[in-house]
Coordinates of C-alpha atoms in Angstrom, one line a residue:
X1 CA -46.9 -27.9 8.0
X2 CA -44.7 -30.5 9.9
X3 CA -41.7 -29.7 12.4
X4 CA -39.6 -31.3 9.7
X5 CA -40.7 -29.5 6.6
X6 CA -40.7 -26.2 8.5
X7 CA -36.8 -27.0 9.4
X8 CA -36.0 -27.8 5.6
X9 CA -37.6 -24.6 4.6
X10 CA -35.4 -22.7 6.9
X11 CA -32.6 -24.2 6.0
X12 CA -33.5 -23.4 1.9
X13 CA -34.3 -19.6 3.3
X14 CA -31.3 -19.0 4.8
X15 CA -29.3 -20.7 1.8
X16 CA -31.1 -18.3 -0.1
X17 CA -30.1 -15.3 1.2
X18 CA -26.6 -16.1 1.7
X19 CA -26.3 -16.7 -1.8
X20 CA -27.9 -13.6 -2.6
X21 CA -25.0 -11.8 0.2
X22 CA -22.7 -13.8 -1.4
X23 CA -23.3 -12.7 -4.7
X24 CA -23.7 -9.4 -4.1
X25 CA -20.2 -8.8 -2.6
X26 CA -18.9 -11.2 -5.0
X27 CA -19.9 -8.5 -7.8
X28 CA -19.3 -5.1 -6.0
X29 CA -15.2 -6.7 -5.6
X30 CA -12.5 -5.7 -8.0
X31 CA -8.7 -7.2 -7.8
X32 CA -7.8 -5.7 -5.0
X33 CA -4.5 -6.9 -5.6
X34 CA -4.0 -3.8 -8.0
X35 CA -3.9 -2.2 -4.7
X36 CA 0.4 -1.9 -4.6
X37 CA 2.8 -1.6 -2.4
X38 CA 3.3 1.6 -3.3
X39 CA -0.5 2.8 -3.3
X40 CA -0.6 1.6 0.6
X41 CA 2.4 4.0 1.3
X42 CA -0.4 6.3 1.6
X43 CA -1.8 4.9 4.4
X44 CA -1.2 6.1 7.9
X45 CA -1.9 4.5 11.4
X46 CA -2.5 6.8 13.7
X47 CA -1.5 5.7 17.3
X48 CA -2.9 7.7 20.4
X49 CA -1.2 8.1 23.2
X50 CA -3.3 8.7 26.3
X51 CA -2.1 9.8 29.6
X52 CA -3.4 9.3 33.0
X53 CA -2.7 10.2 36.7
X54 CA -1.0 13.6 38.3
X55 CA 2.5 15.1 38.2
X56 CA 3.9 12.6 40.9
X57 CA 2.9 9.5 38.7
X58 CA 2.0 9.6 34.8
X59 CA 0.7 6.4 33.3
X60 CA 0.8 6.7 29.2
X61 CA -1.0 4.0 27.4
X62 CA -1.2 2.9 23.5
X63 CA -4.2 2.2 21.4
X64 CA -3.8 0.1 18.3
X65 CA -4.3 3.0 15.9
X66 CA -7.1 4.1 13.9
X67 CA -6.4 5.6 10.2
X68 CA -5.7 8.1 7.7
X69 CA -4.7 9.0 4.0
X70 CA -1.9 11.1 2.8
X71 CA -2.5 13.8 0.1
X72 CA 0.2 16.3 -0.1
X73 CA 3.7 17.2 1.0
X74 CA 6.0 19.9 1.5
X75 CA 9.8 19.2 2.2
X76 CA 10.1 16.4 4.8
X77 CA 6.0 17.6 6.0
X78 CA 3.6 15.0 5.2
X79 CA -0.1 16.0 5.2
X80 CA -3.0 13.3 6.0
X81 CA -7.1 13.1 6.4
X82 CA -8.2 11.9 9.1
X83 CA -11.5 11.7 11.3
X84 CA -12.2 14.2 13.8
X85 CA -13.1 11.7 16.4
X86 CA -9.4 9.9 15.9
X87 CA -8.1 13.0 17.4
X88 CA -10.0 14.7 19.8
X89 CA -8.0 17.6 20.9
X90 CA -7.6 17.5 24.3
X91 CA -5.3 17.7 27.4
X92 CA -5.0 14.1 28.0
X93 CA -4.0 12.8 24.5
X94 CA -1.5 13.1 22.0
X95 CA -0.5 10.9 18.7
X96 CA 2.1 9.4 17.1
X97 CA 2.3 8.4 13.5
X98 CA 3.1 4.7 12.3
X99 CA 3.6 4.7 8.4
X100 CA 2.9 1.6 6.3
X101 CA 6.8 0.7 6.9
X102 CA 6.9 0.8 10.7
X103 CA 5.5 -2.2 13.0
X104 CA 3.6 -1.7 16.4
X105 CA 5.1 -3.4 19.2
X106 CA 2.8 -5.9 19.4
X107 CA 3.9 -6.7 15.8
X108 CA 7.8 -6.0 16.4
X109 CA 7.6 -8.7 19.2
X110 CA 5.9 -11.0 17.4
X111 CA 8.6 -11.6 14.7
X112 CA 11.3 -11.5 17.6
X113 CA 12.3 -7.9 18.4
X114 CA 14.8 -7.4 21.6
X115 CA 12.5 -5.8 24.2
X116 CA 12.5 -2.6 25.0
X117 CA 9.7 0.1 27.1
X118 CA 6.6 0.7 25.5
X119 CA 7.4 4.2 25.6
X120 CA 11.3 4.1 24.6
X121 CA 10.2 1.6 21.4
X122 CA 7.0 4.3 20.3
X123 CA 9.7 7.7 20.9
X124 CA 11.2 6.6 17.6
X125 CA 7.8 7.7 15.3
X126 CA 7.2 11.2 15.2
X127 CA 4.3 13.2 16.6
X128 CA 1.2 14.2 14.9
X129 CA 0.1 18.2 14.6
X130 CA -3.6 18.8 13.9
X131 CA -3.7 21.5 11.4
X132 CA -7.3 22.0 10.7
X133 CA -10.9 20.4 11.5
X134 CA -14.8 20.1 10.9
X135 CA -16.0 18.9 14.2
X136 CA -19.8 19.3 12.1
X137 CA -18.6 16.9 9.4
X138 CA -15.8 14.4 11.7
X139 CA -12.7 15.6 9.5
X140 CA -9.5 16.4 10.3
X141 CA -6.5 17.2 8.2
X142 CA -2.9 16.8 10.3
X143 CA 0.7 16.1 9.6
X144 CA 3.8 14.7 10.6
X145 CA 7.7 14.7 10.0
X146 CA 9.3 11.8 8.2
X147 CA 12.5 11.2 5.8
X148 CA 10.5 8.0 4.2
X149 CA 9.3 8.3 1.0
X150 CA 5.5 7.9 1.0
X151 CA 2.5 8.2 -1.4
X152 CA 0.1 11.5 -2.3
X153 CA -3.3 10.3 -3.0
X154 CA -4.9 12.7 -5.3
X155 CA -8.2 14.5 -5.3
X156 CA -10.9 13.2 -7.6
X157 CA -12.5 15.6 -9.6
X158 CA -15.9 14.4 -9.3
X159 CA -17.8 13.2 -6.0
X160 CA -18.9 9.6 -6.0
X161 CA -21.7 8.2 -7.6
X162 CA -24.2 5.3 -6.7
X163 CA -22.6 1.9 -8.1
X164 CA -19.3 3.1 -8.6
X165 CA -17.2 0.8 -7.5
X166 CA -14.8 2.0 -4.5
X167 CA -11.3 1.0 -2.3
X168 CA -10.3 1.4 1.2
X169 CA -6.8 1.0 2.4
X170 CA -7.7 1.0 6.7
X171 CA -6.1 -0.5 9.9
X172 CA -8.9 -2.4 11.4
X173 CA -8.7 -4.7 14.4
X174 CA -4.8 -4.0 14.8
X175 CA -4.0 -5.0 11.5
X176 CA -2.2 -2.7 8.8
X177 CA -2.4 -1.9 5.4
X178 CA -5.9 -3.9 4.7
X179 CA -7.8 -3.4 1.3
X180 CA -11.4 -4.1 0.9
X181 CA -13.6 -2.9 -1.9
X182 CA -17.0 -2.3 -2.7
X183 CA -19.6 -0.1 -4.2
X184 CA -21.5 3.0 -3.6
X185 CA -24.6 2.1 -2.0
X186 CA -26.4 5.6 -1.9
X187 CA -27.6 8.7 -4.4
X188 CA -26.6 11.3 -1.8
X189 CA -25.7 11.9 1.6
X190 CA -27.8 10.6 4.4
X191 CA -28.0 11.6 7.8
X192 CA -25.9 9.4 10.0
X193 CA -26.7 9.1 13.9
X194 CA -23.5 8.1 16.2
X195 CA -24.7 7.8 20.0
X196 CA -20.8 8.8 21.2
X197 CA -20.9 11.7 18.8
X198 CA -22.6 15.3 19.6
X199 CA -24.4 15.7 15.9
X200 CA -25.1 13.7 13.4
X201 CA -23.4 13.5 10.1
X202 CA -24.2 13.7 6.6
X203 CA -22.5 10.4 4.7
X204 CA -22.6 8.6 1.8
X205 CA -23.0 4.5 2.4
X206 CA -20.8 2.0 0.9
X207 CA -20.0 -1.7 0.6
X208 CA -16.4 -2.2 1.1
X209 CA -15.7 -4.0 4.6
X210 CA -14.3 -1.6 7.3
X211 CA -14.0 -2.2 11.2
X212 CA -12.5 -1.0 14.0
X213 CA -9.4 0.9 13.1
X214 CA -10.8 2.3 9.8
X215 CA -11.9 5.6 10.9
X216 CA -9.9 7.9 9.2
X217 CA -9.1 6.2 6.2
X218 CA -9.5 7.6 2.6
X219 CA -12.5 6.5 0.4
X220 CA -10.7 5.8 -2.7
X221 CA -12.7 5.3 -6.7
X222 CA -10.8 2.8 -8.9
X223 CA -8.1 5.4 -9.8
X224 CA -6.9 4.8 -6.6
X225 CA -8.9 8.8 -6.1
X226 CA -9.8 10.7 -2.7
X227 CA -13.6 10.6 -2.9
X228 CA -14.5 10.9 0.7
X229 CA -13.0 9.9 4.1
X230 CA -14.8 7.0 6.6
X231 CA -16.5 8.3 9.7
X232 CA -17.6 4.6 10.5
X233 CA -19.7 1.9 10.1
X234 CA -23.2 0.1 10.4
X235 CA -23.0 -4.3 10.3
X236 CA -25.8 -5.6 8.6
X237 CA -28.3 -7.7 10.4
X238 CA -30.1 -11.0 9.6
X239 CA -32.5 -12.2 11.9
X240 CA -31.3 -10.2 14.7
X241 CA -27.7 -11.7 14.4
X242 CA -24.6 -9.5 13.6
X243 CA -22.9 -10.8 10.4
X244 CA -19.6 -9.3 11.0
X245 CA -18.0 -9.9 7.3
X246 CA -20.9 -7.7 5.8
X247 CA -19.9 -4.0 7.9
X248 CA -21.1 -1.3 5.9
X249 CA -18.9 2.1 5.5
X250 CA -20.2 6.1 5.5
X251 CA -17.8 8.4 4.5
X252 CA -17.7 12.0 4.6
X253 CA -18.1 13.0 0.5
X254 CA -15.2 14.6 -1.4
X255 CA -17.3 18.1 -1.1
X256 CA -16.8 18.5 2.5
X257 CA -13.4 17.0 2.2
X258 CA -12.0 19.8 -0.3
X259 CA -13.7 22.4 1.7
X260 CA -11.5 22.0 4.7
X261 CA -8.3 21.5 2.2
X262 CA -9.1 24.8 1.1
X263 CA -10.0 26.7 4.3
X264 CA -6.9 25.4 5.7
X265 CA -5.1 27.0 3.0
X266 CA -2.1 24.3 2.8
X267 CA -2.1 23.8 -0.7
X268 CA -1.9 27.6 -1.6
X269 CA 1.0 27.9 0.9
X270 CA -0.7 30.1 4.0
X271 CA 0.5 27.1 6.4
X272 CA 3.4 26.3 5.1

């Protein structure tokens, strides 16, 4: 076969399987501008706060947040999923809570805040409290104090199935509020290997588009439904080249996710 007519079959491959990408996430999409205003109240960025040096000279420093879902309330106490991993509990960090209302100050800046200390601008958001976790599964549950009026997201009542369509509601890449949708891509959970984790963890796969910022973040069904929270992401491959737009999420399934609800015992009042 000639240079030339090996080129122009390349060229009709990768066509090909682009199309076929392109399809595919073309079908597992529903309007994700159903996804409200008020339906992203939910959503939580949670910023942490890491702090270096000794008692003679503290350095604190601020990530761009990673995320997590709201689910149930008592008084002016807001309580959220999360990932384990988001908020490791050690000496060195703590974590503040940006609701989908509140700007970082990155984004404050940018459309022309006054400027103020990184740490006198973030003392205005209140502090997170872990309240329970599953280190085993990478779930947390924590909560915060706010007068704004924000959004439960309910519990399903089933787990979710293979090529049911799902929703994600994240803050990847220092971005807010982002919905993606998708389907879900396996039967049952599959072992999930993280090198900067100690175990692995079992997950369910799915198609909606998550990055950097996601962790923690509900996995929603079309009801706008808890069905699982994400633990991460995989980015497909072709040909040994990342394609970035085609991440794949896990989520720890609703199963787990209800089991730490209820060994927490905040919804039957013990931690209230």
């Amino acid at each position: 076969m000639s240079k030339k007519r090996r080129w122009i079959l390349s060229i009709i491959v990768l066509f090909s399987v682009f199309s076929v990408l392109y399809l595919k996430i073309s079908n597992d999409q529903f309007d994700i501008n159903s996804v409200d205003q008020t339906t992203k109240l939910s959503n939580i960025r949670i910023v942490s706060m890491i702090t270096k040096g000794n008692e003679d000279f503290k350095h604190i420093s601020y990530d761009s947040g990673s995320s997590g879902s709201i689910f149930y309330k008592t008084g002016n106490t807001y309580y959220a999923l999360t990932a384990y991993h988001v908020v490791p509990e050690n000496k060195s960090n703590s974590y503040i809570v940006l609701t989908e209302n509140d700007k970082s100050m990155r984004e404050y800046m940018n459309e022309g805040g006054q400027y103020m200390g990184v740490d006198q601008y973030y003392a205005q958001f209140p502090r997170l409290n872990i309240v329970a976790v599953d280190k085993e599964n990478d779930i947390a549950i924590v909560s915060f104090v706010s007068s704004q009026d924000l959004t439960l997201l309910p519990f399903a009542s089933v787990g979710p199935q293979k090529g049911e369509r799902c929703v994600t509601i994240s803050n990847p890449d220092g971005r807010h509020g982002v919905v993606s949708s998708g389907k879900i891509t396996t039967n049952k959970p599959q072992r999930i290997h993280y090198s900067n984790r100690e175990k692995d963890v079992m997950a369910i796969k799915h198609s909606a588009h998550i990055s950097y910022g996601s962790s923690g973040s509900a996995l929603l069904n079309e009801d706008f439904e808890i069905i699982g929270v994400n633990i991460g992401g995989q980015k497909a491959t072709l040909f040994n080249f990342e394609l970035s737009y085609f991440d794949r999420g896990n989520a720890v399934p609703l199963e787990k996710v209800v089991n730490l609800v209820k060994k927490s015992g905040i919804i039957n009042g013990e931690n209230h």
